[in-house]
Coordinates of C-alpha atoms and ligand atoms in Angstrom, one line a residue:
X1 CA -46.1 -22.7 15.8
X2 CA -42.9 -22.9 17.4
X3 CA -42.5 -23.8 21.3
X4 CA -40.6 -20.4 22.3
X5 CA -37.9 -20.3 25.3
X6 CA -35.7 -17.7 27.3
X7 CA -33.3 -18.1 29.7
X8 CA -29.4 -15.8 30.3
X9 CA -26.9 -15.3 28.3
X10 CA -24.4 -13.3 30.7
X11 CA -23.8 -9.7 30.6
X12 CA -21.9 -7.7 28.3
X13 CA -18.8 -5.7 29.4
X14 CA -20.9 -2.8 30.0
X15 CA -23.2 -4.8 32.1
X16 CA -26.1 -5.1 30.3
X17 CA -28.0 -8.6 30.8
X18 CA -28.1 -10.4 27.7
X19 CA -30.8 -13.2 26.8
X20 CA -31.0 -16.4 24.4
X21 CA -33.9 -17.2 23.0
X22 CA -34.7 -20.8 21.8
X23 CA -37.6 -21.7 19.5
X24 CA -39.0 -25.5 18.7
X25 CA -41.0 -26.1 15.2
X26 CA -40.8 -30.1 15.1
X27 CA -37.1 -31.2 14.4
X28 CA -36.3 -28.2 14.1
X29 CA -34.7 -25.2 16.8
X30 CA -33.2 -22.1 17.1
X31 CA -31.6 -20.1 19.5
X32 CA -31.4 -15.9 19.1
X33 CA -28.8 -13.7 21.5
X34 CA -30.3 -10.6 22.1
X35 CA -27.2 -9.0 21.6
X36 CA -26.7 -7.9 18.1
X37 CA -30.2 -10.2 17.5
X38 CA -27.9 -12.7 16.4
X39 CA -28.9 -16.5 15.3
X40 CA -26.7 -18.7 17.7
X41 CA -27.4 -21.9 16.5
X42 CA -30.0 -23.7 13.5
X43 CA -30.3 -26.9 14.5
X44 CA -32.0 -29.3 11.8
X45 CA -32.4 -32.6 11.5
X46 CA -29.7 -34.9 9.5
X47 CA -28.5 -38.0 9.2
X48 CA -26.9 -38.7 12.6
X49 CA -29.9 -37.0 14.0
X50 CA -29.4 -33.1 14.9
X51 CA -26.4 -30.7 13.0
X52 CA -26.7 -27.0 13.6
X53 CA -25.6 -25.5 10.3
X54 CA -24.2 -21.6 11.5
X55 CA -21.0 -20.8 12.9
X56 CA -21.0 -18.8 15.8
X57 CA -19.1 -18.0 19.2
X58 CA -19.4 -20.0 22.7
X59 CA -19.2 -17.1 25.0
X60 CA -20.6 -13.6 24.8
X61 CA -17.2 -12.1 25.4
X62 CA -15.8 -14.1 22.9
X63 CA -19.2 -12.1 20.9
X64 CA -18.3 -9.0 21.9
X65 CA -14.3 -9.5 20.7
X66 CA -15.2 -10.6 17.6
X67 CA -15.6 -8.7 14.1
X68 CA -16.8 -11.0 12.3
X69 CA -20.6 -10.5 12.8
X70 CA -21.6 -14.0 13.1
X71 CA -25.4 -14.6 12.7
X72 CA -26.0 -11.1 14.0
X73 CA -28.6 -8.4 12.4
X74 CA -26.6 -5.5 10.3
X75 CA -28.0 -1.9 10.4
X76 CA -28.8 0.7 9.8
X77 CA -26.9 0.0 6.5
X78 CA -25.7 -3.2 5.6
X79 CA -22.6 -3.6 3.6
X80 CA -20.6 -0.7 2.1
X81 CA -20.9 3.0 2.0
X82 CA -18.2 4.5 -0.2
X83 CA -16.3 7.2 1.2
X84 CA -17.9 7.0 4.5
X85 CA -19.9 9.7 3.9
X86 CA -23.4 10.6 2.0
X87 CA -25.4 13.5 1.2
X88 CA -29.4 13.7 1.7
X89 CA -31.8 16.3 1.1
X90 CA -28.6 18.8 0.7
X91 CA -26.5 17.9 4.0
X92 CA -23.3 16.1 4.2
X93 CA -23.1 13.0 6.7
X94 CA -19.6 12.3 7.9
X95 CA -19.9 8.3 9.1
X96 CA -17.1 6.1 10.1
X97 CA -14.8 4.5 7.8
X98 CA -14.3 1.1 9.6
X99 CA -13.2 -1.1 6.2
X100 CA -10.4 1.1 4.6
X101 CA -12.5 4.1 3.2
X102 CA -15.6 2.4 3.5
X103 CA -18.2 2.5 6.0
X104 CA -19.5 -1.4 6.2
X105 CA -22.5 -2.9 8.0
X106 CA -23.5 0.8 10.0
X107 CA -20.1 1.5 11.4
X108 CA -18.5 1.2 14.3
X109 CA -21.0 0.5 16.7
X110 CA -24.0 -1.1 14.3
X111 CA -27.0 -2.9 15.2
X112 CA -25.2 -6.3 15.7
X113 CA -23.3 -4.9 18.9
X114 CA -26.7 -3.3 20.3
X115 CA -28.8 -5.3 22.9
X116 CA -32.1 -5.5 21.3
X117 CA -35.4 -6.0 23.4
X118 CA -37.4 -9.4 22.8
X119 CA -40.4 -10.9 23.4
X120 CA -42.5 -13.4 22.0
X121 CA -45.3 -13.3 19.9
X122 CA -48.0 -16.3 18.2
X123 CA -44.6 -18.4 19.1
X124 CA -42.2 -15.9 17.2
X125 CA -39.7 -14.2 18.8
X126 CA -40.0 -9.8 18.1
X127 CA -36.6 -7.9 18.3
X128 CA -36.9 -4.5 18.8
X129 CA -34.7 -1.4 18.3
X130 CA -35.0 2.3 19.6
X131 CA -31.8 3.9 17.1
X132 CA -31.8 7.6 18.1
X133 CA -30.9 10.3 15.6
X134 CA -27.5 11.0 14.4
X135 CA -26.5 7.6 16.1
X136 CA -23.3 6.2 13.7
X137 CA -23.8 10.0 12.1
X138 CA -27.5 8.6 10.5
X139 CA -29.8 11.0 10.3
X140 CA -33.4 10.4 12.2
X141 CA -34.9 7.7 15.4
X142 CA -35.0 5.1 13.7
X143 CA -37.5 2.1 15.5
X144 CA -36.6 -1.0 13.9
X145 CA -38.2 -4.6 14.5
X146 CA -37.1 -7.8 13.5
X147 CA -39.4 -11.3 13.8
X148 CA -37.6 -14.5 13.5
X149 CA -40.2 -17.8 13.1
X150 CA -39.6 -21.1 12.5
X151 CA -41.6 -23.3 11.5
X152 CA -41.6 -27.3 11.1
X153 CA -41.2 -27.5 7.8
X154 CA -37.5 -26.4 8.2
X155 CA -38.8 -22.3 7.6
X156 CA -36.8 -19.7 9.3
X157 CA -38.7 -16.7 8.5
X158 CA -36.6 -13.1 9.0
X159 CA -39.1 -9.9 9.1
X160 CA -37.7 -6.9 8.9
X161 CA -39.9 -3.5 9.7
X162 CA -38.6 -0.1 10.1
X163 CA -39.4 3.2 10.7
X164 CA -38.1 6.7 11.2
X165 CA -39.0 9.9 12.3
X166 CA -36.9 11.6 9.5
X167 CA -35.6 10.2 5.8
X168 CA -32.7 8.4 6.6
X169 CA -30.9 5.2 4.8
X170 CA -32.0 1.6 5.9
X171 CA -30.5 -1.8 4.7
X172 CA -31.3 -4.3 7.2
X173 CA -29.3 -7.9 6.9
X174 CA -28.8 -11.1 8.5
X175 CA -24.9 -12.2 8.8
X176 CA -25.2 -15.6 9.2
X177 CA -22.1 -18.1 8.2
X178 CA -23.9 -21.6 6.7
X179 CA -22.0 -24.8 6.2
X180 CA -24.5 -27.4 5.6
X181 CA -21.9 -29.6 6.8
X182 CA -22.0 -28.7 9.8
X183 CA -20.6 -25.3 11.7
X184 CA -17.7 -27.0 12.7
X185 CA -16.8 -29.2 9.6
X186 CA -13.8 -26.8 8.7
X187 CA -14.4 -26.8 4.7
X188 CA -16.9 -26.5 2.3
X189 CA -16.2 -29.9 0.5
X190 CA -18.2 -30.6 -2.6
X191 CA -20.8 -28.2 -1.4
X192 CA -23.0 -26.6 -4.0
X193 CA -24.3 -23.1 -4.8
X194 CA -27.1 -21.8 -7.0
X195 CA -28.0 -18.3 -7.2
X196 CA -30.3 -17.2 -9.9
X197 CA -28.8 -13.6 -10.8
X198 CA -28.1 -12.6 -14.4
X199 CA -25.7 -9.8 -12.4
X200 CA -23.4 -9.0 -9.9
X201 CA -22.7 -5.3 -8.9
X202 CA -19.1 -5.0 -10.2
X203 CA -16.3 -3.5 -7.5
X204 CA -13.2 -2.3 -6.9
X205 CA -10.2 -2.7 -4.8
X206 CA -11.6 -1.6 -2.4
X207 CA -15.1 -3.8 -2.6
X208 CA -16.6 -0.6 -3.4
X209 CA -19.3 -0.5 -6.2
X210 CA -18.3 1.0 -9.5
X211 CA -21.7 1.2 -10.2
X212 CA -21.4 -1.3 -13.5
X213 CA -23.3 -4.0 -13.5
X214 CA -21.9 -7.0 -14.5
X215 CA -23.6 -9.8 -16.7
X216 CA -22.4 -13.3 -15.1
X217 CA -22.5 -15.0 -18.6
X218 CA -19.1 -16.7 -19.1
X219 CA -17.5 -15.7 -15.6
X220 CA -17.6 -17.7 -12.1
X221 CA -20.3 -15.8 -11.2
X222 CA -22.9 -17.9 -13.8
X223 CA -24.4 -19.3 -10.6
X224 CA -27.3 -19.9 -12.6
X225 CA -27.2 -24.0 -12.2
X226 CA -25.6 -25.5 -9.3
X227 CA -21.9 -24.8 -8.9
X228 CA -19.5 -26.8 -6.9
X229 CA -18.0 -23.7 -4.6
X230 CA -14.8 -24.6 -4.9
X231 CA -14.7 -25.3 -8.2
X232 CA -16.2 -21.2 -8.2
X233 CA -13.4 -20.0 -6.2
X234 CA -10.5 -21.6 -8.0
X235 CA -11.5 -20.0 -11.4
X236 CA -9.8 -16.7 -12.6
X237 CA -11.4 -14.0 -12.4
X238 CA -10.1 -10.1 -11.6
X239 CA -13.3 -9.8 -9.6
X240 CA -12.4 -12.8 -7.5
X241 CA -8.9 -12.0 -6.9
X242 CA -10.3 -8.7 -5.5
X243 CA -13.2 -9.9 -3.2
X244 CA -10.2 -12.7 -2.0
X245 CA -13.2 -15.2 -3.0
X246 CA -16.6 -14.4 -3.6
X247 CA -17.3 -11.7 -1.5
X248 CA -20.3 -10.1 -4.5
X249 CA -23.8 -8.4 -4.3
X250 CA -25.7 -10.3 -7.0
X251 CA -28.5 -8.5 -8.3
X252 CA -32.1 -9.6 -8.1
X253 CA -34.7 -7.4 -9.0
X254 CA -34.0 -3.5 -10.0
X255 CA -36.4 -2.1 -7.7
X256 CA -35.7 -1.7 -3.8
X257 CA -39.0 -4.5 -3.1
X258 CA -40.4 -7.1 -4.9
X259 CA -42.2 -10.2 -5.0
X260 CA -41.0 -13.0 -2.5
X261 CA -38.2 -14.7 -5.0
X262 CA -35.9 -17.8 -4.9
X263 CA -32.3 -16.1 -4.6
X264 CA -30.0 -18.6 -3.7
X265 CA -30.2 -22.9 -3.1
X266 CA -27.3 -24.6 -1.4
X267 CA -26.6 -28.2 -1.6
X268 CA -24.8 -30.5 0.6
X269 CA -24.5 -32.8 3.4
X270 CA -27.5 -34.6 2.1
X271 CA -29.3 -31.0 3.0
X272 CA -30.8 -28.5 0.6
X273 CA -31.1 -24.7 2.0
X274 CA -33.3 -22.2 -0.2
X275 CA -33.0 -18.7 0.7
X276 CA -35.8 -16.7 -0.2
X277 CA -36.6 -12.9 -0.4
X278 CA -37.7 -9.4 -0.9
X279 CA -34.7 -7.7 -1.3
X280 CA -33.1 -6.5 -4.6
X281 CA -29.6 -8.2 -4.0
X282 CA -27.9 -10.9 -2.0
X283 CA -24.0 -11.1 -1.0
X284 CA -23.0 -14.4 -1.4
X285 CA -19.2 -13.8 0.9
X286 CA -17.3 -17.4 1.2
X287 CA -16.1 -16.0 4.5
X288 CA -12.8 -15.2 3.1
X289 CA -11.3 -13.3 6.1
X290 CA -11.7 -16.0 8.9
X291 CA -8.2 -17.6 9.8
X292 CA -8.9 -20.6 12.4
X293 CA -11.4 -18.1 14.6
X294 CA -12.2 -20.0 17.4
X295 CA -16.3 -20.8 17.3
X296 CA -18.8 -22.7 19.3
X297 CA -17.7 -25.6 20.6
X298 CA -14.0 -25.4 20.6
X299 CA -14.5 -25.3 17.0
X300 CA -11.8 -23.7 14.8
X301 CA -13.2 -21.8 11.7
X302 CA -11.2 -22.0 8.6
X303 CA -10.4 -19.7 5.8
X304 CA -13.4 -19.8 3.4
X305 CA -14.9 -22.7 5.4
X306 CA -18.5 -21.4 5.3
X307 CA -20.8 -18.4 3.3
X308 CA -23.1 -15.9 3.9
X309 CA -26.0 -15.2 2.1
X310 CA -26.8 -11.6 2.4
X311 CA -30.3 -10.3 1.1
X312 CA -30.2 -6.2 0.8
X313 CA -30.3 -3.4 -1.0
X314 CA -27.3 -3.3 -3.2
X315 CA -24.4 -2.0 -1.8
X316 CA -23.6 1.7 -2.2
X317 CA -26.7 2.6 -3.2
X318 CA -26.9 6.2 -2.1
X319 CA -23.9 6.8 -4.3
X320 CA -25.8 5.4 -7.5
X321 CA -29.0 6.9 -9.0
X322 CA -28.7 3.2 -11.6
X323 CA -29.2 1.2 -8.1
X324 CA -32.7 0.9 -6.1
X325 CA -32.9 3.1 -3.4
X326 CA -31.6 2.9 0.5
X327 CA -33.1 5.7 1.2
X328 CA -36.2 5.7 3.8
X329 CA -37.9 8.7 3.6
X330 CA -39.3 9.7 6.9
X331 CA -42.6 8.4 8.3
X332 CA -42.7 5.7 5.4
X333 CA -42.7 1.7 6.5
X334 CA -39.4 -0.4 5.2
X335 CA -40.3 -3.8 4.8
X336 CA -38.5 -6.5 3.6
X337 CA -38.8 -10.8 4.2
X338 CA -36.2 -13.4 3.6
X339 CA -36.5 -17.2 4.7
X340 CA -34.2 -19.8 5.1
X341 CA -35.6 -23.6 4.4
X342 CA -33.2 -26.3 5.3
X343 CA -34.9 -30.1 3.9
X344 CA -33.1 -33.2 3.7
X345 CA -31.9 -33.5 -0.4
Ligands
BGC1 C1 -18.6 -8.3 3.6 C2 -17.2 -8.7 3.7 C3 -16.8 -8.5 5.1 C4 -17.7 -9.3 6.0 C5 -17.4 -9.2 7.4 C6 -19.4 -9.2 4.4 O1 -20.7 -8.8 4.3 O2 -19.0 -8.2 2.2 O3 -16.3 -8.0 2.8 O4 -15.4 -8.9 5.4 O5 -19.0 -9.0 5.7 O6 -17.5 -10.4 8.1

């Protein structure tokens, strides 16, 4: 059980008091913002003792500036919604279009600009959310909670619960940026990537779904066996000109749950991180729109010098009756799990 802390983060611009929360399993920590829920820092233990492995910002105005979504919890739907708009149960929801025509990661306000409330539990640490109806145009109060544990055995756990008073669409994500290197090493090096898809949902110019799906057989996305990243990124592809790297949902399982599955092992730095899950798909983005961001630190984040590892419900869904669903039909529980083991290779 982890040994759980609090203390203050600030206050955002509009003056509401912000927390971190720090959790101890072993050699292991962890430190949560309550704004946006996001991970701060994942400290574990390497070989000149301690390297936290996700990028993130020093300040919480330098939070609140930024668009990246660093470690930070996406809702109410992760990723893209064509169009920015849907229909459900015969109405038409308007949303925001915030990335070209595309609504992406809940819109202009989302969950990872929202103070959540926290408090600890058997030595996790519970986020909650009250979303009320029609907030970023979705339909229904949604109550959402999130548990983050750690445990020594280099386990981050992510739990995701939801529930709403009417059907609505859910897709709840965490955005955090890994470089086993270190958040501050500036490349990715020879680090390695494994993600064991036979698919990727294929898009278009505008990272929007076409609702093919894509075999990987013969393309840079056969992440089947360990692939050197960059050695990924410099192949041609017309998918990864248009992502500007890999910026792909890879598919996972056809149905919106199943069984907890190995999606995704990276590899470097002497470390090994294993990203387990629930989920149907996981976006594998190589950060491709940071340009010497200014992190934690006085850290400078590079162009493509760390990668997210997504796990949701594929993108677009509600716009594809070939994809699992997104939609959370009111009164029902949406559950989903994905962990994070970091171990020394
Ligand atoms: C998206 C990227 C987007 C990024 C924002 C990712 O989940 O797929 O296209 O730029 O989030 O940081």
């Amino acid at each position: 059980m982890a040994n759980v802390s609090c203390q203050s983060f600030g206050k955002t611009k509009e003056g509401q008091e912000v927390d971190l929360w720090t959790l101890c399993a072993g050699d292991y920590s962890i430190q949560v913002l309550t704004y946006g829920g996001i991970l701060r820092s994942f400290c574990v233990p390497a070989a000149e003792g301690s390297r936290d492995i996700v990028l993130g910002c020093e300040t919480l105005g330098e939070y609140e500036a930024q668009d990246r979504y660093f470690g930070a919890l996406i809702g109410r739907v992760a990723n893209r919604i064509g169009g920015a708009c849907f229909d459900l149960n015969g109405k038409h929801y308007p949303l925001a279009a915030n990335n070209g025509p595309n609504c992406l990661h809940g819109g202009l306000r989302g969950f990872d600009r929202a103070v959540w409330e926290a408090r600890e539990e058997d030595g996790s640490l519970v986020l909650t959310l009250h979303s009320p109806d029609g907030e970023e145009g979705f339909p229904g109060t949604l109550e959402v909670q999130v548990t983050y544990s750690l445990t020594e055995d280099g386990t981050l756990t992510l739990d995701y619960q939801a529930r709403s008073d009417q059907d609505t669409l859910c897709n709840l994500t965490n955005h955090s940026y890994f470089n086993l290197l270190g958040h501050a090493h500036g490349s990715l090096g020879d680090q390695k990537i494994q993600i064991l898809a036979d698919a990727i949902t294929e898009m278009d110019e505008n990272s929007t779904p076409t609702g093919t799906i894509l075999p990987v057989e013969g393309t840079p996305f056969d992440l089947r066996e360990p692939v050197e990243i960059g050695k990924g990124l410099a192949m041609d592809h017309i998918q990864l000109k248009m992502g500007n790297g890999y910026d792909h949902n890879f598919v996972l399982h056809h149905q919106p749950k199943g069984p907890m599955k190995l999606a995704a092992r990276a590899t470097g730095g002497g470390l090994c991180l294993e990203c387990w899950t629930t989920q149907p798909g996981i976006q594998f983005y190589t950060a491709n729109f940071l340009e010497g961001d200014a992190g934690k630190g006085g850290a400078c984040y590079g162009f493509r010098s760390a990668y997210c590892l997504e796990t949701q419900i594929w993108p677009d869904a509600i716009h594809h009756s070939n994809f699992p669903s997104v939609v959370l039909r009111g009164g029902e529980n949406y559950h989903h799990t994905t962990t994070y083991r970091v171990t020394a290779l």
